[in-house]
Coordinates of C-alpha atoms in Angstrom, one line a residue:
M511 CA 78.6 64.6 9.6
S512 CA 81.0 66.2 7.0
N513 CA 78.2 66.2 4.4
L514 CA 76.4 68.9 6.3
H515 CA 77.0 72.6 5.4
G516 CA 76.2 75.7 7.4
I517 CA 72.7 76.2 6.0
D518 CA 72.0 72.5 6.7
Y519 CA 72.9 73.0 10.4
V520 CA 70.5 76.1 10.5
V521 CA 67.6 74.0 9.2
L522 CA 68.3 71.2 11.6
I523 CA 68.6 73.5 14.6
F524 CA 65.4 75.2 13.8
F525 CA 63.6 71.9 13.4
F526 CA 64.9 70.5 16.7
L527 CA 64.0 73.7 18.6
S528 CA 60.5 73.7 17.2
T529 CA 59.9 70.1 18.2
L530 CA 61.3 70.7 21.7
L531 CA 59.0 73.7 22.1
I532 CA 56.0 71.4 21.4
G533 CA 57.1 68.9 24.0
V534 CA 57.6 71.6 26.6
R535 CA 54.2 73.3 26.0
T536 CA 52.3 70.0 26.4
M537 CA 54.3 68.7 29.4
R538 CA 52.0 70.0 32.2
K539 CA 48.8 68.9 30.5
A540 CA 50.3 65.5 29.7
G541 CA 51.2 64.9 33.3
S542 CA 47.8 65.6 34.7
S543 CA 46.2 62.2 34.1
S544 CA 46.7 59.0 32.2
D545 CA 43.8 60.0 29.9
E546 CA 45.7 63.1 28.9
F547 CA 49.0 61.3 28.6
F548 CA 47.6 58.5 26.3
L549 CA 44.5 60.1 24.6
S550 CA 44.9 63.9 24.9
G551 CA 41.6 64.1 26.9
R552 CA 39.5 62.5 24.1
S553 CA 38.9 66.0 22.7
T554 CA 41.0 66.1 19.5
P555 CA 39.5 67.3 16.2
W556 CA 39.4 65.1 13.1
W557 CA 41.9 67.1 11.0
L558 CA 44.7 66.9 13.7
L559 CA 44.1 63.2 14.2
G560 CA 44.1 62.7 10.4
F561 CA 47.5 64.5 10.0
S562 CA 48.8 62.5 13.0
L563 CA 47.9 59.2 11.3
V564 CA 49.5 60.2 8.0
A565 CA 52.6 61.3 9.8
T566 CA 52.8 58.1 11.8
T567 CA 52.6 55.9 8.7
F568 CA 55.2 58.1 7.0
S569 CA 58.0 56.5 8.9
A570 CA 61.7 56.6 8.2
D571 CA 61.5 53.0 6.8
T572 CA 58.6 53.8 4.4
P573 CA 60.7 55.4 1.6
N574 CA 63.2 52.6 2.0
L575 CA 60.5 50.0 1.8
V576 CA 59.0 51.5 -1.4
T577 CA 62.4 51.8 -2.9
D578 CA 63.1 48.2 -2.2
I579 CA 59.8 47.2 -3.7
V580 CA 60.2 49.3 -6.9
R581 CA 63.7 48.2 -7.5
Q582 CA 62.8 44.5 -7.2
N583 CA 59.2 44.3 -8.5
G584 CA 58.6 47.6 -10.3
V585 CA 55.8 50.1 -9.5
S586 CA 53.2 47.4 -9.5
G587 CA 55.0 45.7 -6.6
N588 CA 53.4 48.4 -4.4
W589 CA 50.1 46.5 -4.5
V590 CA 51.5 44.6 -1.5
W591 CA 50.5 47.7 0.5
W592 CA 48.1 49.4 -1.9
A593 CA 45.8 46.4 -1.4
F594 CA 45.2 47.5 2.2
L595 CA 43.0 50.4 1.1
P596 CA 39.8 48.4 1.3
T597 CA 40.8 47.6 4.9
G598 CA 41.2 51.3 5.7
L599 CA 37.9 52.4 4.2
I600 CA 36.0 49.6 5.9
T601 CA 37.4 50.9 9.1
V602 CA 36.3 54.4 8.1
F603 CA 32.7 53.7 7.2
I604 CA 31.9 50.8 9.5
Y605 CA 34.2 50.6 12.5
A606 CA 35.4 54.1 13.4
K607 CA 32.2 55.1 15.1
L608 CA 32.0 51.8 16.9
W609 CA 35.5 52.3 18.4
R610 CA 34.7 55.8 19.6
K611 CA 31.5 54.7 21.1
S612 CA 33.2 51.9 23.0
G613 CA 34.9 54.4 25.3
V614 CA 37.9 52.2 26.0
T615 CA 41.4 53.6 26.6
T616 CA 43.2 51.2 24.3
D617 CA 42.1 48.6 21.7
I618 CA 43.4 45.9 24.0
E619 CA 41.0 47.0 26.8
F620 CA 38.3 46.2 24.2
Y621 CA 38.8 42.4 24.9
E622 CA 37.3 42.5 28.3
M623 CA 34.4 44.6 27.2
R624 CA 33.7 42.2 24.3
Y625 CA 34.5 38.9 26.2
G626 CA 33.7 38.1 29.8
G627 CA 35.3 36.0 32.5
S628 CA 38.8 34.8 33.0
S629 CA 39.2 34.0 29.3
G630 CA 38.6 37.7 28.4
A631 CA 41.1 38.7 31.0
F632 CA 43.7 36.2 29.7
V633 CA 43.4 37.5 26.1
R634 CA 43.7 41.1 27.3
G635 CA 46.9 40.2 29.3
F636 CA 48.4 38.1 26.5
R637 CA 47.7 40.7 23.8
T638 CA 49.2 43.4 26.0
L639 CA 52.5 41.5 26.2
Y640 CA 52.3 40.3 22.5
L641 CA 51.5 43.7 21.0
G642 CA 52.9 46.0 23.6
L643 CA 56.3 44.3 23.9
I644 CA 56.9 42.0 20.9
V645 CA 55.1 43.5 17.9
N646 CA 55.4 47.1 19.0
T647 CA 59.2 46.9 19.6
F648 CA 59.6 44.9 16.4
I649 CA 58.0 47.8 14.5
M650 CA 60.1 50.4 16.2
A651 CA 63.2 48.3 15.5
S652 CA 62.3 48.2 11.8
V653 CA 62.0 52.0 11.8
T654 CA 65.2 52.4 13.7
L655 CA 66.9 50.1 11.2
A656 CA 65.8 52.6 8.5
I657 CA 67.3 55.6 10.2
I658 CA 70.5 53.7 10.9
K659 CA 70.8 53.1 7.1
I660 CA 69.8 56.7 6.3
F661 CA 72.2 58.4 8.7
G662 CA 74.9 55.8 7.9
V663 CA 74.8 56.7 4.2
M664 CA 74.0 60.4 4.4
L665 CA 76.0 61.4 7.4
G666 CA 78.5 58.5 7.8
L667 CA 77.4 57.8 11.3
S668 CA 77.8 54.3 12.9
Q669 CA 74.6 52.4 13.9
Y670 CA 75.4 53.0 17.5
A671 CA 75.9 56.8 17.1
T672 CA 72.6 57.0 15.1
I673 CA 70.7 55.1 17.8
L674 CA 72.2 57.3 20.6
I675 CA 71.3 60.6 18.8
A676 CA 67.9 59.7 17.3
G677 CA 66.7 57.5 20.1
T678 CA 67.6 60.0 22.9
V679 CA 65.9 63.0 21.2
T680 CA 62.8 61.0 20.5
V681 CA 62.4 59.3 23.9
I682 CA 62.9 62.6 25.8
F683 CA 60.3 64.3 23.6
T684 CA 57.7 61.5 24.0
T685 CA 58.3 61.0 27.7
V686 CA 57.8 64.7 28.5
G687 CA 54.9 65.6 26.2
G688 CA 52.7 62.5 26.0
F689 CA 50.1 62.0 23.3
S690 CA 49.3 65.7 22.9
A691 CA 52.9 66.4 22.0
V692 CA 52.8 63.5 19.6
L693 CA 49.7 64.9 17.8
W694 CA 50.9 68.4 17.4
A695 CA 54.4 67.4 16.5
D696 CA 52.9 65.0 13.9
F697 CA 51.2 67.9 12.2
V698 CA 54.5 69.8 11.8
L699 CA 56.6 66.7 11.1
F700 CA 54.3 65.6 8.3
L701 CA 54.6 68.9 6.5
V702 CA 58.4 68.8 6.9
A703 CA 58.5 65.2 5.7
M704 CA 56.4 65.9 2.6
L705 CA 58.4 68.9 1.7
G706 CA 61.6 66.8 2.0
S707 CA 60.3 63.9 -0.1
I708 CA 59.0 66.2 -2.9
A709 CA 62.3 68.2 -2.9
A710 CA 64.2 64.9 -3.1
A711 CA 62.1 63.7 -6.1
I712 CA 62.7 67.0 -8.0
V713 CA 66.4 66.9 -7.4
A714 CA 66.6 63.2 -8.4
V715 CA 64.9 63.8 -11.7
R716 CA 67.2 66.7 -12.5
L717 CA 70.4 64.8 -11.9
P718 CA 72.6 64.7 -15.0
E719 CA 72.5 60.9 -15.1
V720 CA 68.7 61.0 -15.1
G721 CA 68.0 64.0 -17.3
G722 CA 64.4 64.7 -16.6
L723 CA 61.1 62.8 -16.4
S724 CA 60.9 61.8 -20.0
Q725 CA 64.5 60.4 -20.0
L726 CA 63.8 58.7 -16.7
F727 CA 60.8 56.8 -18.0
S728 CA 62.4 55.9 -21.3
H729 CA 65.6 54.6 -19.7
E730 CA 66.1 50.9 -20.3
A731 CA 66.6 50.2 -16.6
V732 CA 63.3 51.9 -15.8
A733 CA 60.9 51.3 -18.7
G734 CA 60.1 47.8 -17.7
K735 CA 59.1 48.8 -14.2
L736 CA 56.5 51.5 -14.8
S737 CA 53.3 49.5 -15.1
F738 CA 50.6 50.1 -12.5
L739 CA 49.7 46.4 -12.8
P740 CA 51.8 43.2 -12.7
D741 CA 52.6 41.4 -16.0
F742 CA 49.5 39.3 -16.7
S743 CA 51.6 36.8 -18.6
D744 CA 53.5 36.0 -15.4
N745 CA 51.1 34.0 -13.3
S746 CA 53.4 34.0 -10.3
A747 CA 53.5 37.8 -10.2
I748 CA 49.7 38.1 -10.7
I749 CA 49.0 35.8 -7.8
A750 CA 51.6 37.3 -5.4
L751 CA 51.2 41.0 -6.3
L752 CA 47.6 41.5 -7.3
F753 CA 45.3 38.5 -6.8
V754 CA 46.2 37.6 -3.3
P755 CA 46.5 41.1 -1.9
L756 CA 43.2 42.3 -3.4
V757 CA 41.2 39.1 -2.9
V758 CA 42.7 37.6 0.3
Q759 CA 45.2 39.8 2.1
W760 CA 43.2 43.0 2.8
W761 CA 40.6 41.3 5.0
S762 CA 42.6 38.3 6.3
A763 CA 46.0 39.7 7.3
W764 CA 46.6 41.8 10.4
Y765 CA 49.3 44.5 10.0
P766 CA 49.9 47.5 12.2
G767 CA 48.1 50.6 10.8
A768 CA 46.0 48.5 8.4
E769 CA 44.3 46.2 10.9
P770 CA 40.9 44.8 9.6
G771 CA 38.4 46.7 11.7
G772 CA 41.0 49.1 13.1
G773 CA 43.5 48.7 15.9
S774 CA 46.8 49.8 17.5
Y775 CA 47.6 53.5 16.8
T776 CA 44.6 53.8 14.4
A777 CA 42.3 52.8 17.2
Q778 CA 44.1 55.2 19.6
R779 CA 43.4 58.1 17.3
M780 CA 39.7 57.1 16.9
L781 CA 39.4 56.8 20.7
A782 CA 41.0 60.3 21.1
A783 CA 38.5 62.0 18.8
K784 CA 35.9 64.5 20.0
T785 CA 33.0 62.5 18.7
P786 CA 32.4 59.4 16.6
S787 CA 32.0 61.6 13.5
H788 CA 35.4 63.1 14.1
A789 CA 36.8 59.6 14.3
V790 CA 35.3 58.9 10.8
G791 CA 36.7 62.1 9.4
A792 CA 40.2 61.5 10.8
T793 CA 40.4 58.0 9.3
L794 CA 39.0 59.0 5.9
F795 CA 41.5 61.9 5.7
F796 CA 44.3 59.5 6.5
N797 CA 43.4 57.0 3.8
I798 CA 43.1 59.7 1.1
C799 CA 46.6 61.1 2.0
H800 CA 48.2 57.7 2.6
Y801 CA 47.3 56.2 -0.7
A802 CA 46.6 59.0 -3.1
V803 CA 48.9 61.9 -2.0
R804 CA 52.2 60.5 -0.7
P805 CA 53.5 57.6 -2.8
W806 CA 54.8 59.2 -6.1
P807 CA 57.7 61.2 -4.7
W808 CA 59.1 58.0 -3.2
I809 CA 58.5 56.1 -6.4
I810 CA 60.2 58.7 -8.6
V811 CA 63.3 58.6 -6.4
A812 CA 63.3 54.8 -6.5
L813 CA 63.1 54.7 -10.3
A814 CA 65.9 57.3 -10.6
S815 CA 68.0 55.1 -8.3
L816 CA 67.9 52.4 -10.9
I817 CA 69.9 54.6 -13.1
V818 CA 72.3 56.1 -10.6
F819 CA 72.8 52.9 -8.5
P820 CA 71.7 50.1 -10.8
D821 CA 72.6 47.2 -8.5
L822 CA 73.9 46.3 -5.1
D823 CA 77.5 46.2 -6.3
S824 CA 77.3 49.9 -7.2
L825 CA 75.9 50.6 -3.7
R826 CA 78.7 48.7 -2.1
A827 CA 81.3 50.6 -4.1
A828 CA 79.7 54.0 -3.3
F829 CA 79.3 53.2 0.5
P830 CA 82.0 50.8 1.6
N831 CA 81.5 51.8 5.2
I832 CA 78.1 50.1 5.3
A833 CA 78.1 46.7 6.9
E834 CA 77.3 43.8 4.5
S835 CA 74.5 42.7 6.9
K836 CA 72.7 46.1 6.2
M837 CA 73.2 46.1 2.5
G838 CA 70.0 45.8 0.4
D839 CA 68.0 47.6 -2.3
D840 CA 66.3 49.7 0.4
L841 CA 69.7 51.4 0.9
A842 CA 69.2 53.1 -2.5
Y843 CA 66.9 55.7 -1.1
P844 CA 69.3 57.3 1.4
A845 CA 72.0 56.8 -1.2
M846 CA 70.1 59.1 -3.6
M847 CA 69.8 61.6 -0.8
T848 CA 73.6 62.1 -0.6
L849 CA 73.4 63.8 -4.1
L850 CA 71.2 66.7 -2.8
P851 CA 72.7 70.2 -2.7
P852 CA 73.2 72.1 0.6
G853 CA 70.1 73.5 2.1
I854 CA 67.8 70.9 0.5
F855 CA 70.1 68.2 2.0
G856 CA 69.4 69.7 5.5
I857 CA 65.6 69.8 4.8
V858 CA 65.6 66.1 3.7
I859 CA 67.7 65.1 6.7
A860 CA 65.1 66.9 8.9
S861 CA 62.2 65.3 7.0
L862 CA 63.6 61.8 7.3
F863 CA 64.3 62.3 11.0
A864 CA 60.7 63.8 11.3
A865 CA 59.3 60.6 9.8
Y866 CA 61.4 58.5 12.2
M867 CA 60.4 60.6 15.2
S868 CA 56.7 60.7 14.4
T869 CA 56.4 56.9 14.1
I870 CA 58.6 56.1 17.1
A871 CA 56.9 58.6 19.3
T872 CA 53.5 57.1 18.4
H873 CA 54.6 53.6 19.1
L874 CA 56.3 54.5 22.3
N875 CA 53.2 56.2 23.6
L876 CA 51.0 53.4 22.4
G877 CA 53.1 50.6 23.8
S878 CA 53.4 52.5 27.1
S879 CA 49.6 52.8 27.2
Y880 CA 49.3 49.1 26.8
M881 CA 51.7 48.4 29.6
V882 CA 50.1 50.9 32.0
N883 CA 46.4 50.6 31.2
D884 CA 46.2 46.9 30.2
F885 CA 48.9 45.4 32.4
Y886 CA 49.8 47.4 35.4
K887 CA 46.5 49.0 36.2
R888 CA 44.5 45.9 35.2
F889 CA 46.6 43.2 36.9
I890 CA 48.9 44.8 39.5
D891 CA 47.4 48.0 41.0
K892 CA 43.8 48.7 40.0
N893 CA 43.5 51.7 42.3
A894 CA 46.7 53.4 41.3
E895 CA 46.6 57.2 41.3
E896 CA 46.6 59.1 38.0
K897 CA 50.0 60.7 38.5
K898 CA 51.5 57.4 39.4
L899 CA 50.1 55.9 36.1
V900 CA 51.7 58.7 34.2
R901 CA 55.0 58.2 35.9
I902 CA 55.0 54.4 35.1
G903 CA 54.0 55.3 31.5
R904 CA 57.1 57.4 31.2
I905 CA 59.3 54.6 32.6
W906 CA 57.9 52.2 30.1
T907 CA 58.5 54.7 27.3
V908 CA 62.2 54.6 28.1
I909 CA 62.3 50.7 28.4
L910 CA 60.5 50.2 25.0
M911 CA 63.0 52.6 23.4
I912 CA 66.0 50.7 24.7
V913 CA 64.6 47.3 23.7
S914 CA 63.7 48.4 20.2
C915 CA 67.1 49.9 19.6
G916 CA 68.8 46.7 20.6
L917 CA 66.6 44.7 18.2
A918 CA 67.3 47.1 15.3
V919 CA 70.9 46.0 15.3
L920 CA 69.8 42.4 14.4
L921 CA 67.5 43.3 11.5
Q922 CA 68.7 43.5 7.9
D923 CA 66.2 45.1 5.5
A924 CA 62.8 46.9 5.5
L925 CA 61.0 44.5 3.1
G926 CA 62.0 41.5 5.1
A927 CA 60.6 43.0 8.3
F928 CA 57.4 43.9 6.5
Q929 CA 56.9 40.3 5.2
I930 CA 57.5 38.8 8.7
L931 CA 54.9 41.1 10.3
L932 CA 52.4 40.3 7.5
S933 CA 52.9 36.6 7.9
I934 CA 52.4 36.6 11.6
G935 CA 49.0 38.2 11.3
A936 CA 47.8 36.1 8.4
G937 CA 44.4 34.6 9.0
T938 CA 43.4 36.7 12.0
G939 CA 41.8 39.6 10.1
L940 CA 38.4 38.0 9.5
L941 CA 38.1 37.4 13.2
F942 CA 38.8 41.1 13.9
L943 CA 36.1 42.1 11.4
L944 CA 33.4 39.6 12.6
R945 CA 33.8 40.0 16.4
W946 CA 31.8 43.3 16.2
F947 CA 29.0 41.7 14.2
W948 CA 28.8 38.0 15.3
W949 CA 27.8 37.3 18.9
R950 CA 29.1 33.7 18.9
I951 CA 32.8 34.7 18.7
N952 CA 34.5 34.5 22.1
A953 CA 37.8 34.9 23.7
F954 CA 38.8 31.3 22.8
S955 CA 38.4 32.3 19.1
E956 CA 41.0 35.0 19.6
I957 CA 43.4 32.6 21.4
A958 CA 43.0 29.9 18.7
A959 CA 43.7 32.5 15.9
M960 CA 46.9 33.6 17.6
C961 CA 48.1 30.0 18.5
V962 CA 47.6 28.8 14.9
S963 CA 48.9 31.8 12.9
F964 CA 52.1 32.3 14.8
P965 CA 53.7 28.8 14.3
I966 CA 52.6 28.8 10.7
A967 CA 54.3 32.1 10.2
I968 CA 57.5 30.9 11.9
Y969 CA 57.5 27.8 9.7
F970 CA 57.2 29.7 6.4
Q971 CA 59.8 32.3 7.5
L972 CA 62.4 30.1 9.0
F973 CA 62.0 26.4 7.9
H974 CA 59.9 26.1 4.7
A975 CA 62.6 26.9 2.2
K976 CA 65.2 24.8 3.9
I977 CA 62.9 21.8 4.0
C978 CA 61.9 22.1 0.4
L979 CA 65.5 22.6 -0.8
H980 CA 66.3 19.3 1.0
Y981 CA 64.1 17.5 -1.5
M982 CA 64.5 19.6 -4.7
S983 CA 66.9 21.8 -6.4
E984 CA 67.0 25.6 -6.0
E985 CA 65.7 26.1 -9.6
A986 CA 62.9 23.6 -9.1
F987 CA 61.9 25.3 -5.8
A988 CA 62.0 28.8 -7.3
N989 CA 59.7 27.8 -10.2
S990 CA 57.2 25.9 -8.0
W991 CA 54.2 27.1 -6.2
L992 CA 55.9 26.3 -2.9
S993 CA 58.1 29.4 -3.2
N994 CA 55.2 31.8 -3.9
N995 CA 54.6 34.2 -1.0
G996 CA 51.0 34.6 -2.1
I997 CA 50.3 30.9 -2.0
Q998 CA 51.9 30.7 1.4
L999 CA 49.6 33.5 2.7
V1000 CA 46.5 31.7 1.3
I1001 CA 47.6 28.5 3.2
S1002 CA 48.2 30.5 6.4
V1003 CA 44.9 32.2 6.1
T1004 CA 43.0 29.0 5.4
L1005 CA 44.5 27.0 8.3
T1006 CA 44.1 29.9 10.8
T1007 CA 40.5 30.6 9.8
I1008 CA 39.5 27.0 10.0
G1009 CA 41.2 26.7 13.3
W1010 CA 39.5 29.6 15.1
I1011 CA 36.1 28.8 13.6
I1012 CA 36.3 25.2 14.9
V1013 CA 37.3 26.4 18.3
T1014 CA 34.5 29.0 18.3
Y1015 CA 31.9 26.2 18.0
L1016 CA 33.6 23.9 20.4
T1017 CA 33.7 26.5 23.3
P1018 CA 30.8 28.1 25.1
P1019 CA 29.6 31.6 24.1
D1020 CA 29.9 34.6 26.4
S1021 CA 27.2 35.3 29.0
K1022 CA 24.0 37.1 28.2
E1023 CA 25.1 40.0 30.5
T1024 CA 28.4 40.4 28.7
L1025 CA 26.8 40.4 25.2
R1026 CA 24.0 42.8 26.2
S1027 CA 26.4 45.2 27.8
F1028 CA 28.5 45.3 24.6
V1029 CA 25.4 46.0 22.5
R1030 CA 24.3 48.9 24.8
K1031 CA 27.8 50.4 24.8
T1032 CA 28.5 50.2 21.1
L1033 CA 25.0 50.1 19.5
V1034 CA 26.0 47.2 17.3
S1035 CA 23.2 45.6 15.3
G1036 CA 22.5 43.3 12.3
P1037 CA 21.8 39.6 11.7
G1038 CA 24.8 38.5 13.7
W1039 CA 23.2 39.9 16.9
K1040 CA 19.7 38.7 16.2
K1041 CA 19.9 35.9 18.8
V1042 CA 21.0 38.3 21.5
Y1043 CA 18.1 40.6 20.7
D1044 CA 15.6 37.8 20.6
D1045 CA 16.8 36.4 23.9
A1046 CA 16.7 39.9 25.5
A1047 CA 13.1 40.3 24.2
K1048 CA 12.1 37.0 25.8
D1049 CA 13.6 38.1 29.1
G1050 CA 11.8 41.5 28.9
V1051 CA 15.1 43.4 28.4
S1052 CA 15.2 46.3 25.9
L1053 CA 18.3 47.0 23.8
Q1054 CA 18.4 50.4 22.2
S1055 CA 20.1 49.1 19.1
E1056 CA 17.0 47.3 18.1
E1057 CA 15.6 50.6 16.7
N1058 CA 18.7 51.3 14.6
K1059 CA 18.9 50.4 11.0
W1060 CA 21.9 48.2 10.2
P1061 CA 24.4 50.5 8.5
V1062 CA 26.9 47.9 7.3
P1063 CA 25.5 47.4 3.7
M1064 CA 25.7 51.2 3.1
G1065 CA 29.2 51.2 4.8
I1066 CA 30.4 48.6 2.4
L1067 CA 29.0 50.6 -0.6
C1068 CA 30.8 53.7 0.6
S1069 CA 34.1 51.7 1.0
F1070 CA 33.8 50.3 -2.5
V1071 CA 33.1 53.7 -4.1
G1072 CA 35.9 55.2 -2.0
C1073 CA 38.4 52.7 -3.3
I1074 CA 37.5 53.6 -6.9
A1075 CA 38.0 57.3 -6.0
I1076 CA 41.3 56.9 -4.3
Y1077 CA 42.8 54.4 -6.7
S1078 CA 41.7 56.6 -9.6
T1079 CA 43.4 59.6 -8.0
L1080 CA 46.6 57.6 -7.3
F1081 CA 46.9 56.4 -10.9
A1082 CA 45.8 59.7 -12.4
V1083 CA 48.8 61.3 -10.8
G1084 CA 51.1 58.6 -12.1
A1085 CA 49.6 58.8 -15.6
F1086 CA 50.2 62.6 -15.8
L1087 CA 53.8 62.1 -14.6
Y1088 CA 54.3 59.4 -17.3
G1089 CA 53.1 61.9 -19.9
Q1090 CA 49.9 59.9 -20.6
T1091 CA 47.6 62.9 -20.6
A1092 CA 44.5 61.3 -22.0
F1093 CA 44.7 58.4 -19.6
G1094 CA 45.3 60.7 -16.7
A1095 CA 42.3 62.9 -17.7
T1096 CA 40.1 59.8 -17.9
L1097 CA 41.2 58.7 -14.4
T1098 CA 40.6 62.2 -13.1
V1099 CA 37.0 62.2 -14.3
L1100 CA 36.5 58.8 -12.8
A1101 CA 37.9 60.1 -9.5
L1102 CA 35.7 63.1 -9.5
V1103 CA 32.5 61.1 -10.3
S1104 CA 33.2 58.5 -7.7
S1105 CA 34.0 61.1 -5.1
L1106 CA 30.6 62.7 -5.8
L1107 CA 28.9 59.4 -5.4
L1108 CA 30.8 58.7 -2.2
F1109 CA 29.6 62.0 -0.8
V1110 CA 26.0 61.1 -1.5
A1111 CA 26.4 57.6 -0.1
W1112 CA 28.1 58.9 3.0
R1113 CA 25.3 61.3 3.7
K1114 CA 22.9 58.4 3.5
L1115 CA 25.1 56.3 5.8
Q1116 CA 25.0 59.1 8.4
D1117 CA 21.2 59.1 8.3
E1118 CA 21.2 55.4 8.9
S1119 CA 23.8 55.4 11.7
P1120 CA 23.1 56.1 15.4
A1121 CA 23.6 59.7 16.3
D1122 CA 26.8 60.8 18.1
D1123 CA 26.9 60.7 21.8

């Protein structure tokens, strides 16, 4: 803590008091019912939900992850997550209203609304434990790992001291204030986090070793890493960083916050919206900020770190107190933060803790909602009183925090954690997209997708390289398609997709009553539900959705145009930073034109979609 000066302490004290005040002010409302504790009464406006989504995805490990990517693969390496933009916009223009109309409390409750019988109940219970305990705690552990590295480098704290301080503050805030506290704190935390990241980028560029933007971009350690696109002469890089993410990954891979069709905390925000239209506005605002507004301050710092700390040896020499198990390129971001002057140093510490706190608070509340709504209330005590559900939710909040902190000690780097999560969900994305629009998908389809994707992911992560190296040299393996992560993803997606489609046709469909109830609730329509409509007509049953025009084609058009607008904005900012004024101006015009076309298409989509409830 010796790096902190008096003004830094003032900044941090003000930050913590402001956060505490938010938790106290929402405490009574949060404790009134489980709906308030987990969804803020389903009355939240789009702009607050949008800010909350942006803040949640601006976690403490995100700058570390981007730094890791840029140092290893250059700016173009960010396509590994930029490629999720189509997923996000498909959620905006097709699935956001469907989620809000479903009326469920969590995205896991959706399973028993979509699928009937014991199989639907099994999937709901299994996904509760899988997402609520395993995946959710893994994500929190990854974020906690980042704050361990940040505070270890910037403040000299041990991993246990960091966990004690950061974890205690966050779990108390979340337990007391519930989802309302998370939302309002996210609004403040995002502003603080953005201020800190921008300030850090400005200071990094002005360091004597860097010497300004023009010197930064012309430096020999940086010049080869500036391209927006991978080197087209390197087939391996094109496949792994561009082709697979844009052609396969965005629709096939499940990843928290970028789930095909929406899910986890994204679904939680959509379910908490005032109306379906507010759900659309929130997710659109999030995608614009997430992809077009936030990345460049992190990228600038990452590029500057290549000059100040060119390799891992320089990081080891500068921070000998960091354990070798935690040493990696992602450590370069907090290393750069140690060079900040007093005052700004305090702001950045507060911003990074804000990023950590926002993400952890969201996942604590989300995981607790799973364990209460989809496990305890569903399988243990269906008639539990509301105040009892809130109390159990608070207990689970503490349990999840303890488990995730324990797991954080075992992880090593942010990029590795990202790749593990990505591989586990490979191949399940198409199922999540189609289950809204194809009546034939059933609970056994979901079970098959999970049962096939998980062991494949474990094989590639733990055994694939060892088995290959048993039969070939390291050099031969490194130069073969067997070591390409993109090819591995394609294999995983192919096998998983084939598996769940076969199981779908080998198992019976859901009952007519279950399918018709789902149609009435969500107003889904389209060719995939034609059989359900036809059967209902034969039985003399009227389904309201029959009168609605299918909005999916226009939703896809909006998503495509939106991708052009947001990608153009992202790269226009980069071009201007690089000093490529003409290119930046061209991209800006493209962004403006595509934004205008998006507005026109969106208006038409609203005319074709069912009206809000």
